[in-house]
XYZ file of C-alpha atoms in Angstrom:
687
model
C 0.125 0.191 -0.272
C 1.006 3.959 -0.500
C 3.037 4.588 2.950
C 1.400 7.463 4.535
C 3.028 11.417 4.736
C 4.430 9.972 7.849
C 6.349 6.599 6.476
C 6.897 8.666 3.366
C 11.062 9.573 2.908
C 9.674 12.720 1.975
C 8.014 13.943 4.765
C 9.456 11.757 7.922
C 9.638 13.164 11.414
C 13.160 15.272 11.164
C 15.244 12.892 14.167
C 17.172 16.359 15.725
C 20.960 15.519 16.598
C 21.282 17.732 20.041
C 22.826 14.816 22.821
C 20.559 13.751 24.804
C 20.042 16.624 28.037
C 20.877 13.521 30.753
C 23.605 11.033 29.096
C 22.886 7.283 30.165
C 27.136 7.303 30.845
C 29.890 8.898 30.602
C 31.793 9.921 26.838
C 34.843 7.403 27.109
C 38.490 8.976 26.303
C 38.669 6.891 23.411
C 35.998 4.844 21.531
C 37.255 1.629 22.040
C 39.519 -0.472 19.931
C 39.894 -3.368 22.158
C 38.743 -5.548 25.016
C 40.618 -4.512 28.107
C 39.605 -0.540 26.764
C 35.939 -2.333 27.024
C 36.657 -4.145 30.442
C 37.649 -1.014 31.721
C 34.159 1.037 30.763
C 32.789 -2.006 32.003
C 31.423 -3.109 29.277
C 30.557 -6.810 28.320
C 29.699 -5.932 25.052
C 29.158 -3.036 22.336
C 25.978 -1.899 20.634
C 27.787 -1.064 17.706
C 31.531 -1.705 15.945
C 32.678 0.791 13.477
C 34.932 -1.245 10.961
C 37.273 1.742 9.004
C 39.706 2.057 6.622
C 41.424 4.732 8.020
C 43.755 5.313 11.651
C 40.849 5.750 14.328
C 42.025 9.552 15.198
C 39.044 11.044 17.676
C 38.798 14.255 15.804
C 36.094 14.910 14.226
C 37.537 15.760 10.729
C 37.353 11.765 10.395
C 34.506 10.128 9.324
C 34.184 7.507 12.174
C 34.870 9.978 14.998
C 31.797 11.766 14.575
C 29.637 8.982 13.809
C 30.326 6.582 16.772
C 31.187 10.513 19.187
C 27.181 11.169 17.735
C 25.989 7.164 18.495
C 27.678 7.648 22.217
C 25.884 11.097 22.643
C 22.969 8.759 22.423
C 23.769 6.563 24.819
C 25.543 3.642 22.282
C 28.509 1.744 23.293
C 29.976 2.294 20.258
C 33.918 0.440 18.899
C 35.842 0.619 16.140
C 37.879 -1.651 14.586
C 40.582 0.391 12.754
C 42.033 -0.806 9.274
C 42.044 -4.686 10.781
C 44.014 -7.504 9.009
C 41.547 -8.477 5.970
C 42.663 -12.003 5.864
C 40.493 -13.521 7.999
C 37.354 -12.659 10.244
C 39.331 -13.199 13.336
C 40.418 -9.462 13.380
C 36.686 -9.159 13.221
C 35.494 -10.409 15.704
C 38.237 -8.362 18.392
C 35.552 -6.249 20.089
C 32.788 -9.352 20.067
C 29.187 -9.321 18.505
C 27.925 -6.600 18.288
C 24.163 -6.086 19.525
C 23.272 -4.458 16.769
C 24.667 -4.177 13.896
C 28.371 -3.289 11.999
C 28.966 0.376 10.648
C 31.283 -0.494 7.673
C 33.504 2.767 6.485
C 36.591 2.710 3.799
C 37.761 5.767 6.264
C 37.871 9.513 4.635
C 38.774 8.792 1.242
C 37.377 6.478 -1.622
C 39.925 3.390 -0.784
C 40.790 2.966 -4.724
C 41.659 7.134 -4.896
C 43.737 6.288 -1.615
C 45.950 3.532 -2.618
C 46.484 4.221 -6.585
C 47.300 7.310 -8.780
C 45.621 8.687 -11.529
C 47.699 6.824 -13.937
C 46.869 3.251 -11.897
C 50.254 3.333 -10.206
C 50.304 1.856 -6.186
C 50.814 4.528 -4.230
C 53.869 3.753 -1.675
C 52.077 5.830 1.366
C 49.182 6.256 3.002
C 48.015 9.721 4.655
C 45.621 8.476 7.484
C 47.470 5.402 8.504
C 50.387 5.830 10.893
C 53.397 6.265 9.769
C 52.352 7.384 6.624
C 52.655 3.376 5.528
C 50.413 2.281 2.152
C 48.817 -1.366 2.204
C 47.093 -1.356 5.394
C 43.757 -1.565 3.200
C 42.870 -3.620 0.267
C 41.928 -2.406 -3.012
C 37.028 -1.795 -2.369
C 37.829 -2.422 1.130
C 34.249 -1.585 2.495
C 33.246 -4.854 0.395
C 36.245 -6.832 1.863
C 35.291 -5.792 5.596
C 31.535 -5.881 5.285
C 32.019 -9.998 4.355
C 34.330 -10.653 6.565
C 31.916 -9.005 9.392
C 29.152 -11.582 8.097
C 31.980 -14.049 8.042
C 33.039 -13.196 12.145
C 28.623 -13.084 12.718
C 26.566 -13.943 9.879
C 23.017 -12.721 11.467
C 24.576 -9.095 13.217
C 23.208 -6.571 9.649
C 25.969 -4.524 8.534
C 25.588 -1.038 7.513
C 27.548 1.196 5.222
C 28.413 4.646 5.597
C 31.864 6.696 4.063
C 32.352 8.994 0.732
C 33.592 5.424 -0.604
C 29.842 3.855 -0.066
C 28.161 7.366 -1.215
C 29.857 7.362 -3.876
C 28.764 4.289 -5.540
C 25.925 3.881 -3.911
C 24.169 3.027 -7.538
C 25.803 1.361 -10.517
C 29.345 3.664 -11.576
C 31.977 3.508 -14.091
C 34.871 2.345 -12.503
C 38.584 4.032 -13.201
C 40.695 1.018 -11.854
C 38.823 -2.440 -13.277
C 37.630 0.709 -17.077
C 34.411 -1.283 -16.671
C 30.837 -0.673 -14.993
C 30.378 -1.632 -11.266
C 27.170 -2.653 -9.814
C 26.730 -0.286 -6.802
C 28.688 -1.053 -4.166
C 25.316 -2.385 -1.781
C 24.901 -5.535 -4.130
C 28.769 -5.806 -3.942
C 29.189 -5.957 -0.408
C 25.696 -7.282 0.821
C 25.698 -5.478 3.359
C 21.539 -4.531 4.497
C 21.800 -1.032 4.123
C 24.114 1.640 2.866
C 23.518 5.274 4.169
C 24.670 8.438 1.857
C 25.553 11.289 2.197
C 27.213 13.163 5.436
C 24.635 10.672 6.919
C 24.469 12.359 10.951
C 20.926 12.216 11.103
C 19.928 8.915 9.554
C 22.549 7.183 10.973
C 20.758 7.908 14.557
C 17.673 6.964 13.285
C 18.383 3.395 12.142
C 20.676 2.777 15.497
C 17.329 3.780 17.070
C 14.644 1.739 15.245
C 17.328 -0.977 14.960
C 17.367 -0.906 19.204
C 14.045 -0.537 19.767
C 13.310 -4.231 17.474
C 13.031 -3.224 13.633
C 15.277 -5.064 10.876
C 18.021 -3.405 9.355
C 15.380 -4.207 6.176
C 12.643 -2.963 7.521
C 13.718 0.705 7.685
C 12.813 1.467 4.336
C 10.999 5.356 5.133
C 14.761 7.164 5.676
C 16.205 9.856 3.778
C 19.637 9.598 2.651
C 19.302 5.510 2.380
C 20.212 3.099 0.018
C 17.961 -0.589 0.038
C 16.564 -3.482 -2.016
C 13.328 -3.409 -2.265
C 10.240 -3.742 -4.405
C 8.630 -0.521 -5.265
C 5.430 0.493 -2.972
C 2.078 -0.356 -4.655
C 1.101 2.760 -5.340
C 3.724 4.384 -6.486
C 4.289 6.020 -9.921
C 7.430 5.201 -11.749
C 8.374 7.783 -13.949
C 10.863 6.619 -16.954
C 14.338 7.887 -17.393
C 13.265 9.980 -20.668
C 10.695 11.630 -19.055
C 12.880 14.276 -17.262
C 14.029 16.147 -19.746
C 10.879 16.834 -21.294
C 8.594 20.248 -21.701
C 6.511 19.881 -18.957
C 8.066 17.185 -16.560
C 8.466 19.407 -13.701
C 4.790 20.496 -13.589
C 3.845 16.798 -14.187
C 5.426 14.534 -12.094
C 6.114 16.005 -8.878
C 4.528 14.323 -5.758
C 4.721 12.116 -2.492
C 4.079 9.192 -4.836
C 6.753 9.411 -8.049
C 9.630 7.134 -8.412
C 12.221 8.075 -11.067
C 13.621 4.446 -12.693
C 16.406 4.545 -13.261
C 17.817 2.133 -16.628
C 19.396 -1.010 -15.002
C 23.029 -1.550 -13.869
C 22.813 -4.446 -16.904
C 21.567 -1.552 -19.109
C 24.040 0.791 -18.047
C 26.740 -0.995 -18.230
C 26.362 -2.112 -22.372
C 25.233 1.198 -23.053
C 27.157 3.893 -22.644
C 23.863 6.512 -23.198
C 22.170 5.176 -20.996
C 24.854 5.709 -18.473
C 25.207 9.055 -19.335
C 20.898 9.471 -18.886
C 21.243 8.192 -16.109
C 23.872 9.807 -14.706
C 22.112 12.811 -15.756
C 19.358 12.202 -13.527
C 21.114 11.173 -9.969
C 22.644 15.267 -10.534
C 19.131 16.467 -11.117
C 17.477 14.142 -8.085
C 20.119 16.232 -5.690
C 17.933 18.928 -4.338
C 16.301 17.804 -0.521
C 13.820 20.118 -1.019
C 12.597 18.802 -4.408
C 14.784 15.348 -4.718
C 12.501 12.205 -5.480
C 13.464 8.155 -5.180
C 15.515 6.597 -7.819
C 14.999 3.185 -8.278
C 17.110 1.138 -10.425
C 17.040 -2.405 -11.264
C 20.054 -4.984 -10.779
C 19.047 -8.546 -12.202
C 16.258 -9.618 -10.349
C 15.885 -7.179 -7.271
C 15.253 -3.643 -7.375
C 17.939 -0.865 -6.387
C 15.675 1.964 -4.099
C 17.046 5.299 -3.638
C 15.514 7.758 -0.902
C 15.548 11.339 -1.446
C 18.925 12.799 0.042
C 18.873 13.527 3.737
C 17.978 17.607 5.198
C 20.904 19.335 5.774
C 21.529 19.683 9.443
C 21.203 23.662 11.592
C 23.156 25.475 12.472
C 22.203 23.879 15.520
C 22.803 20.999 14.319
C 25.928 21.774 13.441
C 27.033 22.928 16.629
C 25.636 19.851 18.685
C 27.949 17.914 16.645
C 31.051 19.493 16.910
C 30.741 20.045 20.353
C 30.657 16.304 21.713
C 33.666 15.114 23.575
C 36.880 14.732 21.023
C 39.907 13.537 22.575
C 41.325 15.166 19.328
C 43.734 13.248 19.245
C 45.120 9.440 17.734
C 44.343 6.484 19.708
C 46.745 6.057 22.299
C 47.547 2.367 20.494
C 49.485 4.136 17.343
C 52.254 5.496 19.919
C 54.547 7.971 18.967
C 53.745 7.217 14.979
C 53.060 10.505 13.029
C 49.978 9.840 11.103
C 50.347 13.052 8.467
C 47.076 13.846 7.781
C 46.312 14.291 11.673
C 48.944 16.190 11.336
C 47.976 18.349 8.654
C 44.493 19.372 9.833
C 45.205 19.075 13.535
C 44.543 22.601 14.350
C 42.721 23.339 11.942
C 39.162 23.767 11.824
C 35.832 23.114 9.638
C 33.271 25.933 10.359
C 31.200 24.733 7.284
C 30.303 21.968 4.880
C 28.584 21.786 1.371
C 29.341 23.791 -1.703
C 27.076 25.148 -4.364
C 29.984 25.506 -7.247
C 29.586 22.130 -8.552
C 32.508 21.463 -10.283
C 32.324 18.764 -12.661
C 35.369 16.811 -11.316
C 34.768 17.561 -7.669
C 32.661 14.901 -4.967
C 31.478 17.156 -2.876
C 28.138 17.707 -3.861
C 27.620 14.532 -4.377
C 28.667 13.868 -1.010
C 27.754 16.632 0.663
C 25.463 18.113 -0.826
C 25.109 21.661 -2.755
C 23.289 23.516 0.171
C 26.091 25.469 2.925
C 25.547 23.745 6.259
C 27.328 26.819 8.504
C 28.419 26.898 11.946
C 27.774 29.280 14.977
C 30.476 31.515 15.704
C 30.678 30.451 19.330
C 30.881 26.518 18.368
C 33.763 27.889 16.014
C 35.309 29.436 18.943
C 34.772 26.834 21.017
C 36.812 24.871 19.087
C 39.543 27.472 18.768
C 39.773 27.831 22.444
C 39.947 23.530 22.513
C 42.592 23.494 20.248
C 45.068 26.043 21.905
C 44.129 24.358 25.289
C 44.384 20.694 24.169
C 46.753 20.610 21.279
C 50.309 19.294 22.326
C 53.269 22.077 21.563
C 50.373 24.590 19.539
C 52.439 27.582 18.771
C 49.534 29.882 18.508
C 48.448 29.171 14.917
C 45.367 28.009 13.409
C 46.562 26.517 10.835
C 43.264 26.285 8.290
C 39.255 28.162 9.098
C 37.067 26.534 6.524
C 35.289 23.554 4.818
C 35.317 22.319 1.102
C 35.784 25.806 0.586
C 36.845 28.499 2.084
C 33.969 31.804 1.365
C 31.156 30.428 0.972
C 30.404 30.144 5.515
C 26.528 31.300 5.696
C 25.823 32.103 1.890
C 22.165 30.517 0.746
C 19.921 31.404 -1.834
C 17.482 34.672 -1.057
C 14.549 33.313 -1.760
C 13.622 29.578 0.576
C 11.149 28.662 -2.292
C 12.950 29.282 -4.703
C 16.305 26.741 -3.330
C 13.840 24.565 -2.710
C 12.478 24.600 -6.387
C 15.678 24.685 -8.499
C 17.084 21.687 -10.569
C 20.273 23.646 -11.377
C 23.507 21.880 -10.627
C 25.519 24.966 -9.784
C 24.650 28.733 -8.730
C 28.011 30.388 -9.950
C 28.079 29.143 -13.321
C 27.600 30.124 -16.089
C 27.385 33.262 -14.316
C 26.462 33.873 -10.346
C 22.885 33.275 -10.139
C 20.837 36.624 -8.983
C 18.717 34.432 -5.957
C 22.847 33.982 -4.193
C 23.357 36.033 -1.590
C 26.539 36.276 -1.931
C 27.601 38.592 1.116
C 31.006 37.752 2.946
C 30.114 40.208 6.072
C 29.223 37.596 8.153
C 32.523 35.601 7.364
C 34.831 38.642 7.654
C 33.423 39.237 11.009
C 34.157 35.469 12.026
C 37.601 35.850 11.043
C 38.473 39.420 13.308
C 36.227 37.065 16.295
C 38.836 34.062 15.313
C 42.169 36.470 15.491
C 41.108 37.892 19.281
C 41.135 34.809 20.763
C 44.243 35.197 23.492
C 46.744 32.350 22.637
C 46.132 32.491 18.873
C 48.887 34.394 16.993
C 48.059 33.643 13.379
C 44.472 32.286 11.820
C 45.307 31.024 8.073
C 43.228 30.246 5.468
C 44.303 26.644 3.096
C 41.030 25.355 1.899
C 40.013 26.827 -1.537
C 38.493 30.275 -2.130
C 36.413 30.473 -4.292
C 37.952 34.144 -6.406
C 34.542 34.152 -8.136
C 32.949 35.084 -5.132
C 35.729 36.927 -3.635
C 35.520 39.733 -6.090
C 32.351 40.900 -5.625
C 33.177 41.099 -1.966
C 37.491 43.902 -1.855
C 36.793 44.007 1.647
C 36.585 40.600 2.959
C 40.544 40.283 -0.341
C 41.405 42.658 1.689
C 40.683 41.117 5.011
C 41.864 37.987 4.106
C 45.124 38.852 2.346
C 46.341 41.404 4.739
C 46.065 38.705 7.928
C 45.045 35.519 6.585
C 47.914 34.605 3.595
C 50.861 33.706 4.611
C 53.802 33.545 2.088
C 51.284 32.075 -0.752
C 47.914 31.393 -1.657
C 46.341 27.980 -3.574
C 43.615 28.662 -5.886
C 42.192 26.606 -8.349
C 40.942 28.367 -12.291
C 42.180 25.004 -13.072
C 42.124 26.415 -16.833
C 42.402 29.174 -18.594
C 40.643 27.724 -21.777
C 36.871 27.983 -22.364
C 36.323 24.494 -24.024
C 37.423 22.822 -20.460
C 36.022 24.714 -17.941
C 32.797 25.053 -20.069
C 32.755 21.000 -19.312
C 34.082 21.419 -15.713
C 31.383 24.591 -14.563
C 34.389 26.966 -14.206
C 34.070 30.596 -14.584
C 36.978 32.143 -17.276
C 40.480 33.117 -16.412
C 39.023 36.839 -16.509
C 38.071 36.092 -13.366
C 40.968 34.865 -12.151
C 43.405 38.115 -13.637
C 40.232 40.735 -11.548
C 41.146 38.824 -8.208
C 44.599 38.309 -9.061
C 44.829 42.125 -9.144
C 43.095 42.752 -5.976
C 44.671 39.963 -4.981
C 47.854 42.193 -5.557
C 46.844 45.465 -4.700
C 45.544 44.252 -0.950
C 48.977 42.923 -0.698
C 51.021 45.694 -1.609
C 47.999 48.289 0.828
C 48.977 46.070 3.479
C 53.384 45.926 2.780
C 53.290 42.371 2.076
C 55.433 40.009 -0.678
C 52.429 37.340 -1.288
C 52.273 34.740 -4.436
C 49.213 33.492 -5.476
C 49.313 29.199 -6.711
C 46.922 28.741 -9.309
C 46.217 24.980 -9.432
C 45.427 23.601 -13.000
C 44.483 19.513 -13.922
C 46.069 17.895 -17.111
C 43.290 15.601 -19.268
C 40.709 16.160 -18.284
C 37.422 16.190 -20.622
C 36.217 18.426 -22.841
C 39.844 19.463 -23.341
C 41.984 19.401 -26.677
C 45.837 19.139 -26.844
C 45.142 22.846 -28.058
C 43.501 23.931 -24.888
C 47.099 22.568 -23.131
C 49.488 23.844 -25.379
C 47.466 27.516 -24.778
C 47.788 27.064 -21.543
C 50.823 26.180 -21.105
C 51.966 29.537 -22.874
C 49.934 31.348 -20.416
C 52.015 29.809 -17.422
C 54.923 30.683 -19.240
C 53.609 34.276 -20.293
C 52.793 34.474 -16.613
C 56.142 33.212 -15.226
C 54.233 29.792 -13.141
C 56.215 26.715 -13.596
C 54.373 24.066 -11.217
C 56.232 21.117 -9.515
C 53.341 18.969 -9.279
C 50.700 18.443 -11.527
C 47.433 16.537 -11.013
C 46.344 14.441 -13.896
C 42.199 14.065 -14.028
C 41.101 11.076 -12.319
C 37.978 9.953 -12.442
C 36.404 9.458 -9.009
C 33.415 7.635 -8.192
C 30.112 9.165 -10.073
C 31.576 12.209 -10.527
C 29.820 14.240 -13.689
C 33.554 14.356 -15.177
C 33.364 10.538 -14.918
C 30.419 9.906 -16.764
C 32.149 12.417 -19.677
C 35.260 10.471 -19.551
C 33.077 6.625 -19.414
C 30.102 8.177 -22.030
C 31.709 10.845 -24.480
C 28.457 12.938 -23.690
C 28.159 15.712 -22.091
C 25.686 15.275 -19.478
C 25.154 18.851 -19.005
C 23.103 19.223 -22.020
C 19.741 17.009 -22.070
C 20.449 13.044 -22.558
C 18.500 11.083 -25.519
C 18.492 7.894 -27.380
C 21.626 9.455 -30.121
C 22.489 12.833 -31.180
C 24.010 13.997 -28.283
C 26.709 16.658 -27.486
C 29.903 14.929 -27.468
C 32.348 15.267 -25.210
C 36.512 15.434 -26.091
C 38.033 12.777 -23.777
C 41.994 11.725 -23.057
C 41.852 7.855 -22.541
C 45.758 7.036 -23.955
C 48.180 6.869 -22.317
C 50.299 9.125 -24.505
C 48.039 12.127 -24.289
C 47.649 11.909 -21.019
C 50.826 12.139 -20.669
C 51.426 14.873 -23.721
C 48.685 17.212 -21.369
C 50.737 17.039 -18.414
C 53.617 17.216 -19.939
C 52.426 20.670 -21.361
C 51.614 21.550 -17.697
C 55.358 21.411 -16.971
C 56.605 22.494 -20.158
C 59.844 24.019 -18.011
C 60.773 20.161 -17.569
C 63.436 19.246 -19.923
C 62.311 15.351 -19.855
C 59.278 16.239 -21.080
C 61.159 18.092 -24.112
C 60.453 15.928 -26.834
C 57.643 14.249 -26.473
C 56.580 18.551 -26.538
C 58.884 19.191 -29.501
C 57.074 15.692 -31.002
C 53.647 16.949 -30.445
C 53.983 20.552 -31.529
C 54.783 19.458 -34.887
C 52.615 17.340 -35.653
C 50.101 19.951 -34.277
C 51.588 22.802 -36.594
C 52.965 24.753 -33.605
C 56.986 23.821 -34.664
C 57.139 28.381 -34.601
C 56.972 27.296 -30.802
C 60.319 25.409 -30.267
C 63.347 27.710 -29.407
C 64.824 29.774 -27.247
C 63.164 33.119 -27.512
C 61.186 34.603 -24.871
C 58.023 33.692 -26.635
C 58.324 30.012 -27.846
C 57.554 27.559 -25.422
C 60.931 24.744 -25.382
C 63.967 24.552 -26.943
C 65.083 22.893 -29.693
C 68.136 20.692 -27.903
C 68.153 18.873 -24.942
C 70.538 20.659 -22.288
C 74.539 18.819 -22.805
C 73.366 17.634 -26.127
C 76.450 18.246 -27.698
C 78.917 16.722 -24.759
C 76.308 13.997 -25.008
C 77.034 13.588 -28.027
C 81.089 13.442 -28.013
C 80.752 11.164 -25.469
C 77.988 8.487 -27.291
C 79.457 8.766 -31.128
C 77.200 5.747 -31.668
C 74.192 7.782 -30.987
C 72.574 5.196 -28.987
C 70.558 6.411 -26.090
C 72.696 5.590 -22.861
C 71.571 6.868 -19.024
C 73.678 9.817 -19.373
C 72.280 10.797 -22.541
C 68.773 11.239 -20.296
C 69.530 12.547 -17.501
C 69.311 16.001 -18.057
C 69.797 19.576 -15.888
C 67.912 22.921 -16.019
C 70.716 24.516 -15.056
C 71.105 27.283 -17.821
C 67.553 27.399 -19.355
C 66.733 30.278 -20.119
C 63.103 30.149 -18.651
C 62.178 33.091 -16.003
C 61.651 31.825 -12.915
C 58.054 32.349 -10.692
C 56.284 31.076 -7.968
C 56.320 27.531 -7.035
C 54.054 25.233 -5.736
C 51.744 21.638 -5.694
C 48.830 21.610 -7.991
C 45.210 20.829 -5.562
C 45.361 16.644 -5.379
C 41.690 15.318 -6.294
């Protein structure tokens, strides 16, 4: 029968996240990782055991710490199994049988993104592991961990969460296997999947299981994916109707569900995959999103609408939980690189309405900005000051997914609830968007006044297209919150790839740089902007990369490290990479707008080489490419030319090796004496 409004995921009662007024028990110093710690706490069992691919750091920048402390605040006994040996089920029995369920997460990153480079090469290190040691988690660790949990206690429910599960919640293209894979819920054989920031969902699921419901009976919680039949009375909308002119008016209501192409269809038909991706991203606004259903074999995968964003009070409650703000003592003195990087940083907001197609923030956290109060942020800074060993008075970052979207929102809640656009700032800033930086400027000034704080940095990505709307913000930022250089991400200079990325034109960067330089001069500072660029993104031609290289040389930029596009699961750009179709436009059977994709190894290397035009090791490849492009005029030593005609030391190498055959010495180059102008150096952004 048709669910009532009270049981519908569209209108289910919102579970508040404020901690219980009278805690059942005192918070644990750390959530226990072994039986000895459980015994000290007086526990004979855990209600919930969280299994994670990261080292356990009890800090609100680590997902398992947030979920664990939140469940603890609701009276649940929560234990953590961190980076278990996955070769047997025994490590998954370390805390005994959980009374309610296992919660499994791959960690703060997708395990494949964490373990492999954009060139599919194995990484030797892992920033989320003690000592930075690589190899402490398996490939697709969410699947492996779930299987071991089942082997350990086959009758205990398993619930998936975290970014790996979130970004693989439907059938998705997997770059590392170069094929479309089923929903991770199907491959892991778990009971439920919680996607997005799942605080509200995990509390409701835990409380309902504790009250006697089975996991598979919990069908009406937002942000939940599960296998179920489409209930009687629901109207199914074919995916091909989504872009019809009257679709928005006809196809709304609490009793509708959109039928995506099945896994079997999207596996074989790239146009079907492109349609599924377009619909998934259109149905991302919690104010109007409808449930999605996708057939996998003989079962229907059901995705309830996205979770309702947290209020400021709820965000404060999450970040005010009693975190130890340190790695678990079991790690001893071993450094955890990710912890070292964020231990004096503060998250002030979540979400991003930028909609960059290569980024996973929108798919995971959503477009709506969720901001903390000034009071909560100031309390955390005081905690950092008081609890961080060796604190030197520097807050390393005040930001979030972006630095300067704090408290920004649509001017009209009704327009916001009805909007299906993927970005609020592309192709131009929406006139309904309130871009005031006043709240953020006031926050910066209050943070600087905290006793014991000497410097507050802003290291998160600044959206310069928003910043140029507020000269006062740029001046505040440069005068007080920059240390030597500021990294920002224009990503490219050419309109073709920028349109596919949904990024502003390079002219906006130029305006920001003028404002930045003027503010630095006024403050008597010598600061640099370090722009990030990306190679081999869908929509990018060889000519685009050549023009970007010429821009870099003209502006005297030399990137030390560069990033080649990595097709992360479920991102819009990944759908374009896989299908060759522009999913930002209407997608139907045949006749879709094509997108240039860079898939071959040599072309990917060429695009990366253009970003490092100054590296002699790239000159042979660039010379060959420039000749084939009819741009041999760019080969030479004149200021307007991109690469020299010969390699450094070529004459000496030829004299040492008259046969002309290659040898190791001839392939070893030095940049000494190369007539390239020097400029500020800096790494590009890792994604």
